[in-house]
Each structure stands twice: as structure tokens, then as C-alpha cells.
PDB file of C-alpha atoms in Angstrom:
ATOM      1  CA  UNK A1353       8.016  -7.447 -24.407  1.00  0.00           C
ATOM      2  CA  UNK A1354       8.606  -3.752 -23.680  1.00  0.00           C
ATOM      3  CA  UNK A1355       5.370  -3.583 -21.698  1.00  0.00           C
ATOM      4  CA  UNK A1356       6.553  -6.353 -19.367  1.00  0.00           C
ATOM      5  CA  UNK A1357       9.972  -4.752 -18.987  1.00  0.00           C
ATOM      6  CA  UNK A1358       8.309  -1.409 -18.233  1.00  0.00           C
ATOM      7  CA  UNK A1359       6.050  -3.042 -15.627  1.00  0.00           C
ATOM      8  CA  UNK A1360       9.021  -4.785 -14.005  1.00  0.00           C
ATOM      9  CA  UNK A1361      11.143  -1.619 -13.883  1.00  0.00           C
ATOM     10  CA  UNK A1362       8.289   0.547 -12.619  1.00  0.00           C
ATOM     11  CA  UNK A1363       7.492  -1.809  -9.763  1.00  0.00           C
ATOM     12  CA  UNK A1364      11.165  -2.477  -9.046  1.00  0.00           C
ATOM     13  CA  UNK A1365      11.563   1.293  -8.623  1.00  0.00           C
ATOM     14  CA  UNK A1366       8.669   1.227  -6.179  1.00  0.00           C
ATOM     15  CA  UNK A1367      10.103  -1.805  -4.396  1.00  0.00           C
ATOM     16  CA  UNK A1368      13.568  -0.331  -3.987  1.00  0.00           C
ATOM     17  CA  UNK A1369      12.188   2.889  -2.489  1.00  0.00           C
ATOM     18  CA  UNK A1370       9.777   1.283  -0.061  1.00  0.00           C
ATOM     19  CA  UNK A1371      10.770   1.242   3.563  1.00  0.00           C
ATOM     20  CA  UNK A1372       8.234   0.388   6.227  1.00  0.00           C
ATOM     21  CA  UNK A1373       5.882  -1.931   4.417  1.00  0.00           C
ATOM     22  CA  UNK A1374       2.821  -1.562   2.259  1.00  0.00           C
ATOM     23  CA  UNK A1375       1.323   1.564   3.784  1.00  0.00           C
ATOM     24  CA  UNK A1376       4.562   3.504   3.491  1.00  0.00           C
ATOM     25  CA  UNK A1377       4.537   2.606  -0.185  1.00  0.00           C
ATOM     26  CA  UNK A1378       1.295   4.487  -0.988  1.00  0.00           C
ATOM     27  CA  UNK A1379       2.931   7.845  -1.844  1.00  0.00           C
ATOM     28  CA  UNK A1380       5.613   6.132  -3.925  1.00  0.00           C
ATOM     29  CA  UNK A1381       3.074   3.948  -5.735  1.00  0.00           C
ATOM     30  CA  UNK A1382       0.878   6.947  -6.398  1.00  0.00           C
ATOM     31  CA  UNK A1383       3.772   8.920  -7.867  1.00  0.00           C
ATOM     32  CA  UNK A1384       5.038   6.073 -10.057  1.00  0.00           C
ATOM     33  CA  UNK A1385       1.822   4.280 -11.031  1.00  0.00           C
ATOM     34  CA  UNK A1386      -0.717   7.113 -11.075  1.00  0.00           C
ATOM     35  CA  UNK A1387       1.221  10.316 -11.796  1.00  0.00           C
ATOM     36  CA  UNK A1388       4.132   9.124 -13.964  1.00  0.00           C
ATOM     37  CA  UNK A1389       2.757   6.081 -15.801  1.00  0.00           C
ATOM     38  CA  UNK A1390      -1.024   6.503 -15.642  1.00  0.00           C
ATOM     39  CA  UNK A1391      -1.438   2.776 -14.976  1.00  0.00           C
ATOM     40  CA  UNK A1392      -4.272   3.486 -12.528  1.00  0.00           C
ATOM     41  CA  UNK A1393      -6.203   6.378 -11.030  1.00  0.00           C
ATOM     42  CA  UNK A1394      -5.893   7.386  -7.368  1.00  0.00           C
ATOM     43  CA  UNK A1395      -9.327   5.883  -6.761  1.00  0.00           C
ATOM     44  CA  UNK A1396      -8.335   2.579  -8.374  1.00  0.00           C
ATOM     45  CA  UNK A1397      -5.153   2.522  -6.313  1.00  0.00           C
ATOM     46  CA  UNK A1398      -7.189   2.938  -3.126  1.00  0.00           C
ATOM     47  CA  UNK A1399      -9.511   0.149  -4.269  1.00  0.00           C
ATOM     48  CA  UNK A1400      -6.535  -2.133  -4.891  1.00  0.00           C
ATOM     49  CA  UNK A1401      -5.229  -1.299  -1.435  1.00  0.00           C
ATOM     50  CA  UNK A1402      -8.587  -2.064   0.151  1.00  0.00           C
ATOM     51  CA  UNK A1403      -8.845  -5.431  -1.606  1.00  0.00           C
ATOM     52  CA  UNK A1404      -5.157  -6.133  -0.986  1.00  0.00           C
ATOM     53  CA  UNK A1405      -5.696  -5.512   2.722  1.00  0.00           C
ATOM     54  CA  UNK A1406      -8.252  -8.282   3.034  1.00  0.00           C
ATOM     55  CA  UNK A1407      -6.596 -10.858   0.785  1.00  0.00           C
ATOM     56  CA  UNK A1408      -3.750 -13.142   1.859  1.00  0.00           C
ATOM     57  CA  UNK A1409      -0.274 -11.818   1.273  1.00  0.00           C
ATOM     58  CA  UNK A1410       1.635  -8.582   1.508  1.00  0.00           C
ATOM     59  CA  UNK A1411      -0.471  -5.558   0.567  1.00  0.00           C
ATOM     60  CA  UNK A1412       2.217  -4.055  -1.675  1.00  0.00           C
ATOM     61  CA  UNK A1413       2.652  -7.303  -3.563  1.00  0.00           C
ATOM     62  CA  UNK A1414      -1.097  -7.726  -3.947  1.00  0.00           C
ATOM     63  CA  UNK A1415      -1.444  -4.181  -5.275  1.00  0.00           C
ATOM     64  CA  UNK A1416       1.365  -4.705  -7.801  1.00  0.00           C
ATOM     65  CA  UNK A1417      -0.277  -7.959  -8.885  1.00  0.00           C
ATOM     66  CA  UNK A1418      -3.672  -6.268  -9.378  1.00  0.00           C
ATOM     67  CA  UNK A1419      -2.215  -3.430 -11.440  1.00  0.00           C
ATOM     68  CA  UNK A1420      -0.007  -5.710 -13.535  1.00  0.00           C
ATOM     69  CA  UNK A1421      -2.934  -8.043 -14.212  1.00  0.00           C
ATOM     70  CA  UNK A1422      -5.138  -5.108 -15.208  1.00  0.00           C
ATOM     71  CA  UNK A1423      -2.540  -3.888 -17.708  1.00  0.00           C
ATOM     72  CA  UNK A1424      -1.205  -7.118 -19.188  1.00  0.00           C
ATOM     73  CA  UNK A1425      -3.218 -10.057 -17.898  1.00  0.00           C
ATOM     74  CA  UNK A1426      -1.785 -12.826 -15.758  1.00  0.00           C
ATOM     75  CA  UNK A1427       1.767 -12.485 -17.148  1.00  0.00           C
ATOM     76  CA  UNK A1428       1.624  -8.765 -16.305  1.00  0.00           C
ATOM     77  CA  UNK A1429       0.553  -9.567 -12.752  1.00  0.00           C
ATOM     78  CA  UNK A1430       3.457 -11.977 -12.363  1.00  0.00           C
ATOM     79  CA  UNK A1431       5.979  -9.490 -13.822  1.00  0.00           C
ATOM     80  CA  UNK A1432       4.748  -6.606 -11.642  1.00  0.00           C
ATOM     81  CA  UNK A1433       4.863  -8.844  -8.580  1.00  0.00           C
ATOM     82  CA  UNK A1434       8.407  -9.944  -9.357  1.00  0.00           C
ATOM     83  CA  UNK A1435       9.374  -6.323  -9.939  1.00  0.00           C
ATOM     84  CA  UNK A1436       8.132  -5.119  -6.556  1.00  0.00           C
ATOM     85  CA  UNK A1437       9.658  -8.073  -4.685  1.00  0.00           C
ATOM     86  CA  UNK A1438      13.043  -8.287  -6.426  1.00  0.00           C
ATOM     87  CA  UNK A1439      14.717  -5.218  -4.854  1.00  0.00           C
ATOM     88  CA  UNK A1440      13.618  -6.240  -1.358  1.00  0.00           C
ATOM     89  CA  UNK A1441      14.918  -9.746  -1.881  1.00  0.00           C
ATOM     90  CA  UNK A1442      18.338  -8.443  -2.943  1.00  0.00           C
ATOM     91  CA  UNK A1443      18.539  -5.755  -0.249  1.00  0.00           C
ATOM     92  CA  UNK A1444      17.390  -8.062   2.559  1.00  0.00           C
ATOM     93  CA  UNK A1445      19.849 -10.746   1.495  1.00  0.00           C
ATOM     94  CA  UNK A1446      22.747  -8.263   1.560  1.00  0.00           C
ATOM     95  CA  UNK A1447      21.676  -6.684   4.854  1.00  0.00           C
ATOM     96  CA  UNK A1448      21.119 -10.050   6.515  1.00  0.00           C
ATOM     97  CA  UNK A1449      24.610 -11.102   5.518  1.00  0.00           C
ATOM     98  CA  UNK A1450      26.161  -7.926   6.902  1.00  0.00           C
ATOM     99  CA  UNK A1451      23.854  -7.217   9.849  1.00  0.00           C
ATOM    100  CA  UNK A1452      24.610 -10.417  11.716  1.00  0.00           C
ATOM    101  CA  UNK A1453      28.174  -9.138  12.167  1.00  0.00           C
ATOM    102  CA  UNK A1454      27.320  -5.545  13.111  1.00  0.00           C
ATOM    103  CA  UNK A1455      23.873  -5.602  14.780  1.00  0.00           C
ATOM    104  CA  UNK A1456      25.300  -4.949  18.245  1.00  0.00           C
ATOM    105  CA  UNK A1457      27.106  -1.756  17.253  1.00  0.00           C
ATOM    106  CA  UNK A1458      25.492   1.376  18.704  1.00  0.00           C
ATOM    107  CA  UNK A1459      25.734   3.184  15.353  1.00  0.00           C
ATOM    108  CA  UNK A1460      23.689   0.444  13.656  1.00  0.00           C
ATOM    109  CA  UNK A1461      21.085   0.447  16.436  1.00  0.00           C
ATOM    110  CA  UNK A1462      20.838   4.260  16.251  1.00  0.00           C
ATOM    111  CA  UNK A1463      20.491   4.130  12.467  1.00  0.00           C
ATOM    112  CA  UNK A1464      17.559   1.713  12.787  1.00  0.00           C
ATOM    113  CA  UNK A1465      15.958   3.969  15.404  1.00  0.00           C
ATOM    114  CA  UNK A1466      16.124   6.826  12.875  1.00  0.00           C
ATOM    115  CA  UNK A1467      14.698   4.647  10.110  1.00  0.00           C
ATOM    116  CA  UNK A1468      11.748   3.709  12.353  1.00  0.00           C
ATOM    117  CA  UNK A1469      10.932   7.408  12.803  1.00  0.00           C
ATOM    118  CA  UNK A1470      11.089   7.937   9.040  1.00  0.00           C
ATOM    119  CA  UNK A1471       8.798   4.965   8.448  1.00  0.00           C
ATOM    120  CA  UNK A1472       6.247   6.443  10.881  1.00  0.00           C
ATOM    121  CA  UNK A1473       6.249   9.669   8.869  1.00  0.00           C
ATOM    122  CA  UNK A1474       5.799   7.775   5.582  1.00  0.00           C
ATOM    123  CA  UNK A1475       2.883   5.789   7.016  1.00  0.00           C
ATOM    124  CA  UNK A1476       1.312   8.980   8.409  1.00  0.00           C
ATOM    125  CA  UNK A1477       1.602  10.655   4.988  1.00  0.00           C
ATOM    126  CA  UNK A1478      -0.074   7.635   3.404  1.00  0.00           C
ATOM    127  CA  UNK A1479      -2.929   7.856   5.910  1.00  0.00           C
ATOM    128  CA  UNK A1480      -3.406  11.563   5.149  1.00  0.00           C
ATOM    129  CA  UNK A1481      -3.562  10.834   1.386  1.00  0.00           C
ATOM    130  CA  UNK A1482      -6.035   8.014   1.908  1.00  0.00           C
ATOM    131  CA  UNK A1483      -8.108  10.235   4.218  1.00  0.00           C
ATOM    132  CA  UNK A1484      -8.377  12.998   1.614  1.00  0.00           C
ATOM    133  CA  UNK A1485      -9.597  10.591  -1.039  1.00  0.00           C
ATOM    134  CA  UNK A1486     -11.840   8.412   1.092  1.00  0.00           C
ATOM    135  CA  UNK A1487     -13.500  10.642   3.684  1.00  0.00           C
ATOM    136  CA  UNK A1488     -15.210  13.018   1.277  1.00  0.00           C
ATOM    137  CA  UNK A1489     -18.626  13.485   2.900  1.00  0.00           C
ATOM    138  CA  UNK A1490     -20.560  13.113   6.182  1.00  0.00           C
ATOM    139  CA  UNK A1491     -21.527   9.513   5.462  1.00  0.00           C
ATOM    140  CA  UNK A1492     -17.912   8.519   4.893  1.00  0.00           C
ATOM    141  CA  UNK A1493     -16.854  10.397   8.034  1.00  0.00           C
ATOM    142  CA  UNK A1494     -19.497   8.588  10.122  1.00  0.00           C
ATOM    143  CA  UNK A1495     -18.400   5.248   8.656  1.00  0.00           C
ATOM    144  CA  UNK A1496     -14.760   6.077   9.374  1.00  0.00           C
ATOM    145  CA  UNK A1497     -15.481   7.006  12.987  1.00  0.00           C
ATOM    146  CA  UNK A1498     -17.568   3.867  13.531  1.00  0.00           C
ATOM    147  CA  UNK A1499     -14.925   1.523  12.106  1.00  0.00           C
ATOM    148  CA  UNK A1500     -12.113   3.368  13.875  1.00  0.00           C
ATOM    149  CA  UNK A1501     -13.900   3.053  17.240  1.00  0.00           C
ATOM    150  CA  UNK A1502     -14.700  -0.611  16.594  1.00  0.00           C
ATOM    151  CA  UNK A1503     -11.058  -1.331  15.705  1.00  0.00           C
ATOM    152  CA  UNK A1504      -9.930   0.200  19.004  1.00  0.00           C
ATOM    153  CA  UNK A1505     -12.251  -1.899  21.151  1.00  0.00           C
ATOM    154  CA  UNK A1506     -12.845  -5.116  19.215  1.00  0.00           C
ATOM    155  CA  UNK A1507     -10.356  -7.799  18.295  1.00  0.00           C
ATOM    156  CA  UNK A1508     -11.759  -8.551  14.835  1.00  0.00           C
ATOM    157  CA  UNK A1509     -10.003  -9.413  11.602  1.00  0.00           C
ATOM    158  CA  UNK A1510      -9.714  -6.483   9.144  1.00  0.00           C
ATOM    159  CA  UNK A1511     -11.736  -8.510   6.634  1.00  0.00           C
ATOM    160  CA  UNK A1512     -14.841  -7.984   8.789  1.00  0.00           C
ATOM    161  CA  UNK A1513     -14.301  -4.217   8.749  1.00  0.00           C
ATOM    162  CA  UNK A1514     -13.757  -4.162   4.983  1.00  0.00           C
ATOM    163  CA  UNK A1515     -16.893  -6.216   4.287  1.00  0.00           C
ATOM    164  CA  UNK A1516     -18.912  -4.097   6.734  1.00  0.00           C
ATOM    165  CA  UNK A1517     -17.612  -0.888   5.117  1.00  0.00           C
ATOM    166  CA  UNK A1518     -18.456  -2.163   1.630  1.00  0.00           C
ATOM    167  CA  UNK A1519     -22.012  -3.034   2.629  1.00  0.00           C
ATOM    168  CA  UNK A1520     -22.400   0.235   4.548  1.00  0.00           C
ATOM    169  CA  UNK A1521     -21.071   2.195   1.558  1.00  0.00           C
ATOM    170  CA  UNK A1522     -23.688   0.599  -0.698  1.00  0.00           C
ATOM    171  CA  UNK A1523     -26.474   1.269   1.802  1.00  0.00           C
ATOM    172  CA  UNK A1524     -25.389   4.860   2.485  1.00  0.00           C
ATOM    173  CA  UNK A1525     -25.220   5.592  -1.244  1.00  0.00           C
ATOM    174  CA  UNK A1526     -28.673   4.091  -1.828  1.00  0.00           C
ATOM    175  CA  UNK A1527     -30.033   6.231   1.024  1.00  0.00           C
ATOM    176  CA  UNK A1528     -28.422   9.330  -0.511  1.00  0.00           C
ATOM    177  CA  UNK A1529     -26.138   9.926   2.485  1.00  0.00           C
ATOM    178  CA  UNK A1530     -23.000   9.365   0.412  1.00  0.00           C
ATOM    179  CA  UNK A1531     -22.142  10.809  -2.980  1.00  0.00           C
ATOM    180  CA  UNK A1532     -21.829   8.430  -5.911  1.00  0.00           C
TER     181      UNK A1532
END
């Protein structure tokens, strides 16, 4: 029972500190799940993010589900998912109740403008962390540049990019262009 409680509290802590969606959550998840608890490695966390990106649902919820399931089976996945969602549910319910009365106030609009800037910084930090772990050699850099360029010019679902990158990663490793 303690394991489930620990999973719930850990992911609730992540959920309560996450502003800006799944990508902004990467540094917080890494600190809580990798550094503090040792539930996963940085590489596993990136893998969960990659899979979570191309599966239905919110990436943060999917990642919590994957980690919880890894640690304590299906019940662990459910508990971790509930943990990461619970704070948002409570906070959004409270804000929605209050915001409808005060949304037109300049101070509220200015506060949200400041929060948007903060969220951009959190997302940028997450990208930098992912970059350091993922783009480790020339093959990965070439793959990154190719997918980045394609994403700028093509209107394709991210699933296509993820599948292409997975296949390319296998091929590049077999050819010795990427490290194992």
C-alpha cells in the first residue's frame, strides 16, 4: 500500500508543479522521478516521452502511466495517472470558478501574460535537456535536422516522424553511424 501512496504523492507533486503542459513538465519529472526516487533513468524518461507523444492522450499522463505500470503493474499505472491528474483537476476547478468573475481585469490578463512567458522558458529548458540526451553524435544530429526541416514544411502527424526516427535510428546504428 505504501508503494501506491508513494507513487500517487510523487506524481501529484509533479502535477501540482506543472504549468504549460507535458513538455514543461520534463525538468520536474526528471527531478522527482529520476533524481529523487530513481523510478526511471533519464534515457527511460525520454523513451516514455517519445512513446507518449505518439499515443492518444496527454503526454504527461501517458508518461506517468508508463512509469507507474513499470513499477507496480496496472494498479501502479492507474495510481500514478490519478496522482498526476488530481492537482490539475482541483486547481482548474477552483480557477474556473473564480476566473469567470475576474477574467476581464487587467491585473489578471497581465498575470496570464507573465505565466505564458514562464511557460516558454520551461518548455525551452525541456528542449535543451532532451537535446543533450538525444543528439549525442553526427547521426543523431543529421536525423534531428532532417525531421526538424520536414516538420517545418510538411503537415504530417508526429506519429510519422516518430516511426521514421525509430526506423532511421535502427538503420543508422546498424550502419555504424550512431553509437549503441
